[in-house]
Tab-separated table of C-alpha atoms and ligand atoms in Angstrom:
chain	number	residue	atom	x	y	z
A	1	MET	CA	81.126	-63.359	-195.374
A	2	GLU	CA	79.372	-60.367	-197.330
A	3	THR	CA	79.396	-60.722	-200.930
A	4	LYS	CA	79.803	-57.157	-202.741
A	5	LEU	CA	77.999	-57.044	-206.117
A	6	ILE	CA	79.113	-54.514	-208.616
A	7	LYS	CA	77.965	-53.771	-211.989
A	8	ILE	CA	80.838	-52.710	-214.785
A	9	ASN	CA	79.597	-51.614	-218.228
A	10	PRO	CA	82.225	-53.378	-220.712
A	11	ASP	CA	82.011	-50.127	-223.217
A	12	LYS	CA	83.317	-48.074	-220.056
A	13	LEU	CA	86.378	-49.804	-218.305
A	14	THR	CA	88.496	-47.332	-216.043
A	15	LYS	CA	91.213	-48.475	-213.705
A	16	GLU	CA	89.132	-47.044	-210.923
A	17	SER	CA	86.242	-49.588	-211.552
A	18	PHE	CA	88.409	-52.483	-211.020
A	19	LYS	CA	90.918	-51.283	-208.267
A	20	GLU	CA	88.774	-52.998	-205.376
A	21	ALA	CA	88.491	-56.268	-207.303
A	22	ALA	CA	92.005	-56.243	-208.266
A	23	ASP	CA	93.040	-55.554	-204.630
A	24	ILE	CA	90.981	-58.760	-203.446
A	25	ILE	CA	92.483	-60.705	-205.982
A	26	ARG	CA	96.456	-59.633	-204.880
A	27	SER	CA	95.333	-60.126	-201.202
A	28	GLY	CA	94.430	-63.625	-201.755
A	29	GLY	CA	90.752	-63.257	-201.891
A	30	LEU	CA	87.760	-64.582	-204.565
A	31	VAL	CA	86.306	-62.471	-207.466
A	32	ALA	CA	83.651	-64.003	-209.780
A	33	PHE	CA	83.805	-62.163	-213.246
A	34	PRO	CA	82.243	-62.563	-216.535
A	35	THR	CA	83.809	-64.236	-219.457
A	36	GLU	CA	82.417	-64.856	-222.952
A	37	THR	CA	82.153	-68.519	-222.177
A	38	VAL	CA	80.722	-68.450	-218.606
A	39	TYR	CA	81.227	-66.625	-215.304
A	40	GLY	CA	84.577	-67.775	-213.562
A	41	LEU	CA	85.398	-67.503	-210.285
A	42	GLY	CA	88.830	-65.958	-209.895
A	43	ALA	CA	91.885	-65.930	-207.524
A	44	ASN	CA	95.533	-65.493	-207.892
A	45	ALA	CA	96.718	-68.356	-209.537
A	46	LEU	CA	100.314	-67.921	-208.080
A	47	ASP	CA	98.975	-68.204	-204.310
A	48	ASP	CA	98.215	-71.498	-203.448
A	49	THR	CA	96.161	-70.590	-200.313
A	50	ALA	CA	94.155	-68.615	-202.488
A	51	ALA	CA	93.743	-71.444	-204.813
A	52	VAL	CA	92.428	-73.485	-202.031
A	53	LYS	CA	89.668	-71.285	-201.564
A	54	ILE	CA	88.196	-71.377	-204.626
A	55	TYR	CA	87.860	-75.058	-203.991
A	56	LYS	CA	86.070	-74.801	-200.658
A	57	ALA	CA	84.147	-71.863	-202.308
A	58	LYS	CA	82.321	-74.393	-205.026
A	59	GLY	CA	82.675	-77.715	-202.870
A	60	ARG	CA	84.908	-79.249	-205.626
A	61	PRO	CA	87.091	-81.863	-205.385
A	62	SER	CA	90.710	-80.885	-204.959
A	63	ASP	CA	91.968	-83.225	-207.744
A	64	ASN	CA	90.253	-81.275	-210.253
A	65	PRO	CA	92.629	-78.467	-211.970
A	66	LEU	CA	91.721	-74.757	-212.420
A	67	ILE	CA	92.419	-73.066	-215.668
A	68	VAL	CA	95.042	-70.006	-215.411
A	69	HIS	CA	93.622	-66.912	-217.288
A	70	ILE	CA	96.076	-64.219	-218.907
A	71	SER	CA	95.677	-61.001	-220.590
A	72	ASN	CA	98.643	-61.108	-222.968
A	73	VAL	CA	99.474	-64.142	-225.432
A	74	LYS	CA	103.354	-63.699	-224.100
A	75	ASP	CA	102.091	-64.356	-220.237
A	76	MET	CA	101.720	-68.060	-221.492
A	77	GLU	CA	105.886	-68.177	-221.238
A	78	GLU	CA	105.536	-67.198	-217.280
A	79	LEU	CA	103.443	-70.430	-216.967
A	80	ALA	CA	104.548	-73.041	-218.963
A	81	LEU	CA	107.916	-74.589	-220.030
A	82	ASP	CA	108.478	-76.009	-223.617
A	83	ILE	CA	105.888	-74.304	-225.383
A	84	PRO	CA	105.628	-75.768	-229.039
A	85	ASP	CA	105.168	-74.124	-231.910
A	86	ILE	CA	101.532	-75.011	-232.271
A	87	ALA	CA	100.423	-73.243	-229.348
A	88	TYR	CA	101.687	-69.899	-230.813
A	89	ARG	CA	99.943	-70.778	-234.295
A	90	LEU	CA	96.678	-71.452	-231.978
A	91	ALA	CA	96.983	-68.163	-230.004
A	92	GLU	CA	97.361	-66.220	-232.870
A	93	VAL	CA	93.882	-67.431	-234.407
A	94	PHE	CA	91.933	-68.184	-231.401
A	95	TRP	CA	92.880	-66.171	-228.621
A	96	PRO	CA	91.494	-63.802	-227.395
A	97	GLY	CA	88.800	-66.547	-226.935
A	98	PRO	CA	87.079	-69.630	-225.743
A	99	LEU	CA	90.130	-71.842	-226.325
A	100	THR	CA	92.045	-73.699	-223.153
A	101	MET	CA	95.441	-74.911	-224.157
A	102	ILE	CA	97.093	-77.796	-221.694
A	103	LEU	CA	100.770	-77.148	-221.709
A	104	LYS	CA	103.548	-78.343	-219.353
A	105	LYS	CA	103.824	-75.997	-216.175
A	106	LYS	CA	106.487	-73.948	-214.929
A	107	ALA	CA	107.620	-74.250	-211.040
A	108	CYS	CA	105.760	-71.205	-210.053
A	109	VAL	CA	102.784	-72.561	-210.652
A	110	PRO	CA	101.441	-74.325	-207.674
A	111	TYR	CA	100.473	-77.748	-207.512
A	112	ALA	CA	96.816	-76.272	-205.666
A	113	THR	CA	96.347	-74.460	-208.676
A	114	THR	CA	96.969	-77.579	-211.436
A	115	GLY	CA	95.117	-80.168	-208.793
A	116	GLY	CA	98.299	-81.769	-208.449
A	117	LEU	CA	99.334	-81.935	-212.161
A	118	ASP	CA	102.564	-81.362	-214.114
A	119	THR	CA	100.554	-79.399	-216.994
A	120	VAL	CA	98.456	-76.524	-216.576
A	121	GLY	CA	95.445	-75.302	-218.446
A	122	ILE	CA	95.899	-71.494	-220.030
A	123	ARG	CA	93.337	-69.272	-221.395
A	124	LEU	CA	93.468	-65.614	-222.731
A	125	PRO	CA	89.688	-64.628	-222.666
A	126	ALA	CA	88.260	-62.348	-225.209
A	127	ASN	CA	85.988	-60.483	-222.748
A	128	ARG	CA	87.540	-57.353	-222.006
A	129	ILE	CA	86.011	-57.214	-218.480
A	130	ALA	CA	88.214	-60.586	-217.252
A	131	ARG	CA	91.203	-58.975	-219.237
A	132	PHE	CA	91.211	-55.899	-217.901
A	133	LEU	CA	90.830	-57.519	-214.570
A	134	ILE	CA	93.875	-59.784	-214.822
A	135	SER	CA	95.985	-57.087	-215.780
A	136	GLU	CA	95.115	-54.646	-212.892
A	137	ALA	CA	95.589	-57.355	-210.581
A	138	GLN	CA	98.784	-57.657	-212.117
A	139	THR	CA	99.038	-61.507	-211.669
A	140	PHE	CA	97.436	-64.808	-213.363
A	141	ILE	CA	93.766	-65.647	-212.716
A	142	ALA	CA	92.650	-69.078	-212.157
A	143	ALA	CA	89.348	-69.637	-212.166
A	144	PRO	CA	86.593	-72.555	-212.521
A	145	SER	CA	83.246	-71.574	-213.723
A	146	ALA	CA	81.536	-69.769	-210.955
A	147	ASN	CA	78.914	-72.430	-209.843
A	148	LEU	CA	78.513	-74.603	-206.750
A	149	SER	CA	80.003	-77.859	-207.811
A	150	GLY	CA	77.173	-80.138	-209.285
A	151	LYS	CA	75.154	-76.828	-210.826
A	152	PRO	CA	75.115	-75.938	-214.499
A	153	SER	CA	77.954	-73.148	-215.210
A	154	PRO	CA	76.602	-69.392	-214.607
A	155	THR	CA	76.133	-67.692	-217.756
A	156	MET	CA	74.659	-64.555	-215.730
A	157	ALA	CA	75.736	-62.673	-212.591
A	158	GLU	CA	72.344	-63.840	-210.883
A	159	HIS	CA	73.212	-67.436	-211.371
A	160	VAL	CA	76.770	-66.713	-209.442
A	161	TYR	CA	74.697	-64.924	-206.824
A	162	LYS	CA	72.651	-67.692	-206.339
A	163	ASP	CA	75.314	-70.078	-205.857
A	164	LEU	CA	77.883	-68.348	-204.033
A	165	ASN	CA	76.570	-65.207	-202.287
A	166	GLY	CA	77.987	-65.431	-198.812
A	167	ARG	CA	80.795	-67.768	-199.819
A	168	ILE	CA	82.982	-65.090	-202.146
A	169	ASP	CA	84.213	-61.563	-201.873
A	170	MET	CA	82.601	-60.049	-204.828
A	171	ILE	CA	80.806	-60.475	-208.053
A	172	ILE	CA	81.405	-58.232	-211.042
A	173	ASP	CA	78.144	-58.287	-213.419
A	174	GLY	CA	79.067	-57.757	-216.678
A	175	GLY	CA	76.055	-58.892	-218.377
A	176	LYS	CA	75.072	-62.436	-220.116
A	177	ALA	CA	77.596	-64.561	-221.265
A	178	VAL	CA	78.134	-64.571	-225.032
A	179	TYR	CA	78.920	-68.319	-225.579
A	180	GLY	CA	77.453	-69.746	-222.944
A	181	LEU	CA	79.340	-72.975	-222.505
A	182	GLU	CA	82.620	-73.493	-221.279
A	183	SER	CA	85.974	-73.149	-223.493
A	184	THR	CA	87.029	-75.863	-225.750
A	185	ILE	CA	90.295	-77.962	-223.851
A	186	VAL	CA	93.130	-78.917	-226.176
A	187	ASP	CA	96.078	-80.987	-224.684
A	188	LEU	CA	99.292	-79.714	-226.446
A	189	THR	CA	101.496	-82.063	-224.159
A	190	GLY	CA	101.255	-85.010	-226.553
A	191	GLU	CA	102.526	-85.669	-230.409
A	192	LEU	CA	99.467	-84.854	-231.545
A	193	PRO	CA	96.820	-82.014	-230.075
A	194	VAL	CA	93.835	-83.851	-228.468
A	195	ILE	CA	90.473	-82.108	-227.444
A	196	LEU	CA	89.659	-82.978	-224.021
A	197	ARG	CA	86.255	-80.769	-223.630
A	198	PRO	CA	84.595	-79.989	-226.731
A	199	GLY	CA	83.535	-76.010	-227.040
A	200	CYS	CA	82.532	-73.272	-229.251
A	201	ILE	CA	86.001	-73.294	-230.966
A	202	THR	CA	85.105	-76.898	-233.069
A	203	ASP	CA	87.402	-79.755	-233.935
A	204	ARG	CA	87.335	-78.513	-237.429
A	205	MET	CA	88.398	-74.927	-236.788
A	206	LEU	CA	91.248	-76.345	-234.670
A	207	GLU	CA	92.164	-78.830	-237.590
A	208	SER	CA	92.321	-75.687	-239.933
A	209	VAL	CA	95.245	-74.359	-237.814
A	210	ALA	CA	96.825	-77.475	-236.244
A	211	GLY	CA	96.247	-79.974	-238.960
A	212	ARG	CA	95.322	-83.536	-237.554
A	213	VAL	CA	93.650	-83.314	-234.240
A	214	GLU	CA	92.324	-86.111	-232.074
A	215	LEU	CA	89.361	-86.467	-229.892
A	216	ASP	CA	89.554	-87.848	-226.318
A	217	PRO	CA	87.657	-90.895	-226.839
A	218	ALA	CA	85.495	-90.454	-223.610
A	219	ILE	CA	83.953	-87.377	-225.111
A	220	LEU	CA	82.466	-89.386	-228.129
A	221	GLN	CA	80.659	-92.210	-225.891
A	222	LYS	CA	77.018	-92.258	-225.785
A	223	THR	CA	76.826	-94.163	-222.241
A	224	PRO	CA	79.101	-93.976	-219.582
A	225	MET	CA	78.994	-97.985	-219.726
A	226	GLU	CA	81.986	-97.753	-222.396
A	227	GLY	CA	83.970	-96.978	-219.435
A	228	LEU	CA	86.713	-94.663	-220.951
A	229	ARG	CA	88.053	-92.431	-218.528
A	230	PRO	CA	88.585	-88.865	-219.759
A	231	LYS	CA	91.649	-86.932	-219.682
A	232	ALA	CA	90.334	-83.750	-218.008
A	233	PRO	CA	89.838	-84.697	-214.631
A	234	GLY	CA	86.645	-82.343	-214.472
A	235	MET	CA	85.076	-84.710	-217.101
A	236	LYS	CA	85.049	-87.449	-214.995
A	237	TYR	CA	82.450	-86.157	-212.528
A	238	ARG	CA	78.810	-86.489	-212.862
A	239	HIS	CA	78.614	-82.802	-213.756
A	240	TYR	CA	75.201	-81.377	-213.419
A	241	ALA	CA	72.165	-83.360	-212.987
A	242	PRO	CA	69.057	-81.739	-212.870
A	243	GLU	CA	66.482	-81.994	-209.788
A	244	GLY	CA	64.265	-83.789	-212.252
A	245	LYS	CA	64.780	-86.712	-214.610
A	246	LEU	CA	66.201	-85.430	-217.782
A	247	ILE	CA	65.294	-87.593	-221.034
A	248	ILE	CA	66.477	-86.794	-224.544
A	249	TYR	CA	64.505	-87.762	-227.504
A	250	GLU	CA	66.030	-88.396	-230.722
A	251	GLY	CA	65.057	-88.903	-234.162
A	252	ASN	CA	62.150	-87.416	-236.704
A	253	ILE	CA	61.307	-84.174	-235.284
A	254	ASP	CA	57.801	-84.443	-235.875
A	255	ARG	CA	57.699	-87.834	-233.956
A	256	VAL	CA	59.813	-86.532	-231.219
A	257	ILE	CA	57.524	-83.727	-230.626
A	258	ALA	CA	54.268	-86.067	-230.713
A	259	VAL	CA	55.570	-88.610	-228.509
A	260	ILE	CA	56.800	-86.098	-225.886
A	261	ASN	CA	53.317	-84.238	-225.718
A	262	LEU	CA	52.127	-87.855	-225.028
A	263	GLU	CA	54.597	-88.723	-222.220
A	264	VAL	CA	54.263	-85.049	-220.869
A	265	GLU	CA	50.136	-85.640	-220.701
A	266	LYS	CA	50.860	-88.931	-219.064
A	267	LYS	CA	53.023	-87.196	-216.344
A	268	LEU	CA	50.858	-84.430	-215.554
A	269	GLU	CA	47.769	-86.982	-215.447
A	270	GLU	CA	49.831	-88.839	-212.804
A	271	GLY	CA	50.216	-85.734	-210.742
A	272	HIS	CA	53.839	-85.012	-211.594
A	273	ARG	CA	55.421	-81.568	-212.913
A	274	ALA	CA	56.563	-81.900	-216.321
A	275	GLY	CA	58.706	-79.834	-218.561
A	276	VAL	CA	59.674	-79.511	-222.221
A	277	ILE	CA	63.215	-78.334	-223.751
A	278	ALA	CA	62.378	-77.134	-226.864
A	279	THR	CA	63.276	-74.869	-229.478
A	280	ASP	CA	61.907	-71.265	-231.339
A	281	GLU	CA	60.493	-73.358	-234.143
A	282	SER	CA	59.148	-76.153	-231.912
A	283	LEU	CA	57.788	-74.209	-228.789
A	284	ARG	CA	54.291	-73.628	-230.230
A	285	LEU	CA	53.606	-77.442	-231.221
A	286	TYR	CA	53.961	-78.704	-227.585
A	287	SER	CA	50.382	-78.590	-225.936
A	288	CYS	CA	51.148	-79.108	-222.031
A	289	GLY	CA	53.403	-79.006	-219.274
A	290	ILE	CA	55.931	-76.028	-218.759
A	291	VAL	CA	57.580	-75.853	-222.023
A	292	LYS	CA	60.823	-73.407	-222.631
A	293	SER	CA	62.586	-72.653	-225.952
A	294	VAL	CA	66.319	-73.178	-225.579
A	295	GLY	CA	67.013	-71.133	-228.786
A	296	SER	CA	66.550	-71.472	-232.354
A	297	ARG	CA	67.797	-74.426	-234.541
A	298	ARG	CA	68.673	-71.674	-237.293
A	299	ASP	CA	71.342	-70.606	-234.891
A	300	GLU	CA	73.158	-73.112	-233.056
A	301	THR	CA	75.031	-70.625	-231.131
A	302	SER	CA	71.870	-69.301	-229.577
A	303	ILE	CA	71.234	-72.935	-228.158
A	304	ALA	CA	74.721	-72.922	-226.696
A	305	ALA	CA	73.991	-69.833	-225.356
A	306	GLY	CA	70.629	-70.882	-223.581
A	307	LEU	CA	71.214	-74.525	-222.338
A	308	TYR	CA	72.384	-73.961	-218.837
A	309	LYS	CA	70.192	-71.000	-218.092
A	310	VAL	CA	66.833	-73.313	-219.183
A	311	LEU	CA	68.239	-76.139	-217.093
A	312	ARG	CA	68.490	-73.733	-214.181
A	313	GLU	CA	64.833	-72.588	-214.758
A	314	PHE	CA	63.558	-76.331	-214.691
A	315	ASP	CA	65.306	-76.639	-211.222
A	316	GLU	CA	63.848	-73.741	-209.820
A	317	ALA	CA	60.157	-74.890	-211.362
A	318	HIS	CA	60.833	-77.872	-209.096
A	319	VAL	CA	59.941	-80.015	-212.211
A	320	ASP	CA	60.055	-84.141	-212.119
A	321	TYR	CA	60.545	-84.871	-215.522
A	322	ILE	CA	62.206	-82.735	-218.510
A	323	TYR	CA	61.800	-84.002	-221.873
A	324	SER	CA	64.213	-82.639	-224.613
A	325	GLU	CA	64.878	-82.425	-228.227
A	326	SER	CA	68.138	-83.811	-229.457
A	327	PHE	CA	70.558	-81.723	-231.541
A	328	ALA	CA	73.116	-82.772	-234.527
A	329	ASP	CA	76.265	-83.791	-232.548
A	330	ASN	CA	78.948	-82.170	-235.483
A	331	SER	CA	80.417	-79.062	-234.986
A	332	LEU	CA	78.886	-76.733	-232.275
A	333	GLY	CA	76.311	-79.610	-231.596
A	334	GLN	CA	78.998	-81.786	-230.285
A	335	ALA	CA	79.728	-79.277	-227.823
A	336	ILE	CA	75.925	-78.737	-226.972
A	337	MET	CA	75.225	-82.826	-226.617
A	338	ASN	CA	78.087	-83.503	-224.490
A	339	ARG	CA	76.500	-81.114	-221.970
A	340	LEU	CA	73.186	-82.498	-222.579
A	341	LEU	CA	73.979	-86.243	-222.475
A	342	LYS	CA	75.796	-85.314	-219.134
A	343	ALA	CA	72.835	-83.823	-217.386
A	344	ALA	CA	70.610	-86.357	-218.536
A	345	GLY	CA	73.110	-89.178	-217.087
A	346	TYR	CA	72.922	-90.445	-220.986
A	347	SER	CA	69.213	-91.373	-220.989
A	348	VAL	CA	68.057	-90.937	-224.625
A	349	VAL	CA	65.144	-92.461	-226.183
A	350	LYS	CA	65.585	-93.393	-229.887
A	351	ILE	CA	62.776	-92.704	-232.132
B	401	LIG	O1	85.238	-71.457	-220.375
B	401	LIG	C1	86.142	-71.989	-219.531
B	401	LIG	O2	86.969	-72.670	-219.579
B	401	LIG	C2	85.578	-71.306	-217.845
B	401	LIG	C3	85.902	-69.960	-217.945
B	401	LIG	C4	85.527	-69.268	-216.337
B	401	LIG	O3	87.068	-69.734	-218.309
B	401	LIG	N1	86.301	-72.238	-217.130
B	401	LIG	C5	85.667	-73.372	-216.849
B	401	LIG	O4	86.598	-73.932	-215.703
B	401	LIG	O5	85.073	-74.123	-217.364
B	401	LIG	P1	86.437	-75.555	-214.872
B	401	LIG	O6	87.157	-75.455	-213.844
B	401	LIG	O7	84.927	-75.382	-214.830
B	401	LIG	O8	86.562	-76.456	-216.014
B	401	LIG	C6	87.991	-76.755	-216.197
B	401	LIG	C7	88.279	-78.200	-217.057
B	401	LIG	C8	88.185	-79.045	-215.826
B	401	LIG	O9	87.607	-80.109	-216.763
B	401	LIG	C9	89.391	-79.635	-215.805
B	401	LIG	O10	89.399	-81.111	-215.129
B	401	LIG	C10	90.283	-79.481	-216.818
B	401	LIG	O11	89.589	-77.981	-217.181
B	401	LIG	N2	91.752	-78.819	-216.822
B	401	LIG	C11	92.201	-77.841	-216.107
B	401	LIG	N3	93.560	-77.943	-216.123
B	401	LIG	C12	93.670	-78.956	-216.918
B	401	LIG	C13	95.002	-79.925	-216.874
B	401	LIG	N4	96.249	-79.411	-216.477
B	401	LIG	N5	95.053	-81.047	-217.562
B	401	LIG	C14	93.853	-81.488	-218.057
B	401	LIG	N6	92.447	-80.995	-217.988
B	401	LIG	C15	92.823	-79.695	-217.280
B	402	LIG	MG1	82.936	-76.113	-214.178
């Protein structure tokens, strides 16, 4: 299959520029498109054969449900039953934006889309290209992150091209994803809202609107040994593991830098390739190996936005060992550490 790559300027959206992409979605094909979190791999959410194609293109297990993207708050009523009041309040504050709500599904949503569940994840994205595509396609768009299963989520069209060229019909390049981490998922089907996946809408932000919010205990575990089963099916998979061994160093930052420097030196002497995940502040304090800044500690959003790109770059450099600094795990840091710990297979050295 030939994958067509088109570029759309988010400041100049015309019906004409979306015609081909919308036709592909309507006829059951696959289009990767930008969202404010990560790039999504879209198909008609109401067409089960189209949804099945997503799993095939990504090499994704079919029990892992897809998030359905809508372009108007009202659309959630087409997809969900018994919508609680809290869903409307959260939508008012956080939509359009990086929040996915789990609700009871209506019969029109095929089980192929929900991975066999009676619930459906719904998100109204902030990215204007994403919303324009959904409304031009005149349906709802099921879209997981547009990476091959097991790779970091794509934050740029180049990442999508690398993973999915030849496997999907079209990629829309709309520039870099602003947030760089997948949406916060909140389950609204129980007594209290439960966060199933941390993201840029933090627990505090949700609590300011919803009152008490619980956190799926599986999110907080520091080692998989605790054996808790995450409620979002996708969170149970060993997500992305870099080619090299990734180890996180936690503790006083000056000591962390000193210890990482010694480790890298040792690995280089042994003839290995080694890399360091640093920040703008520490970049110059590392003396050897491939050193990359993930962002600035003064602005956590820059770290969220840079993480997946840096992990992909280390894979391309074929390093054997990657040493990473650690980040505070509150607020947005909770989402950053959740993804970093998974990538490291929970390998943490405390200093
Ligand atoms: O930011 C995002 O959410 C991106 C963009 C493209 O919107 N999408 C994304 O999709 O990250 P994906 O498929 O990579 O991750 C979706 C996660 C999975 O962990 C899945 O198990 C969970 O959402 N999920 C989807 N529907 C669910 C449901 N009904 N119940 C529980 N978890 C659900
Ligand atoms: Mg994903």
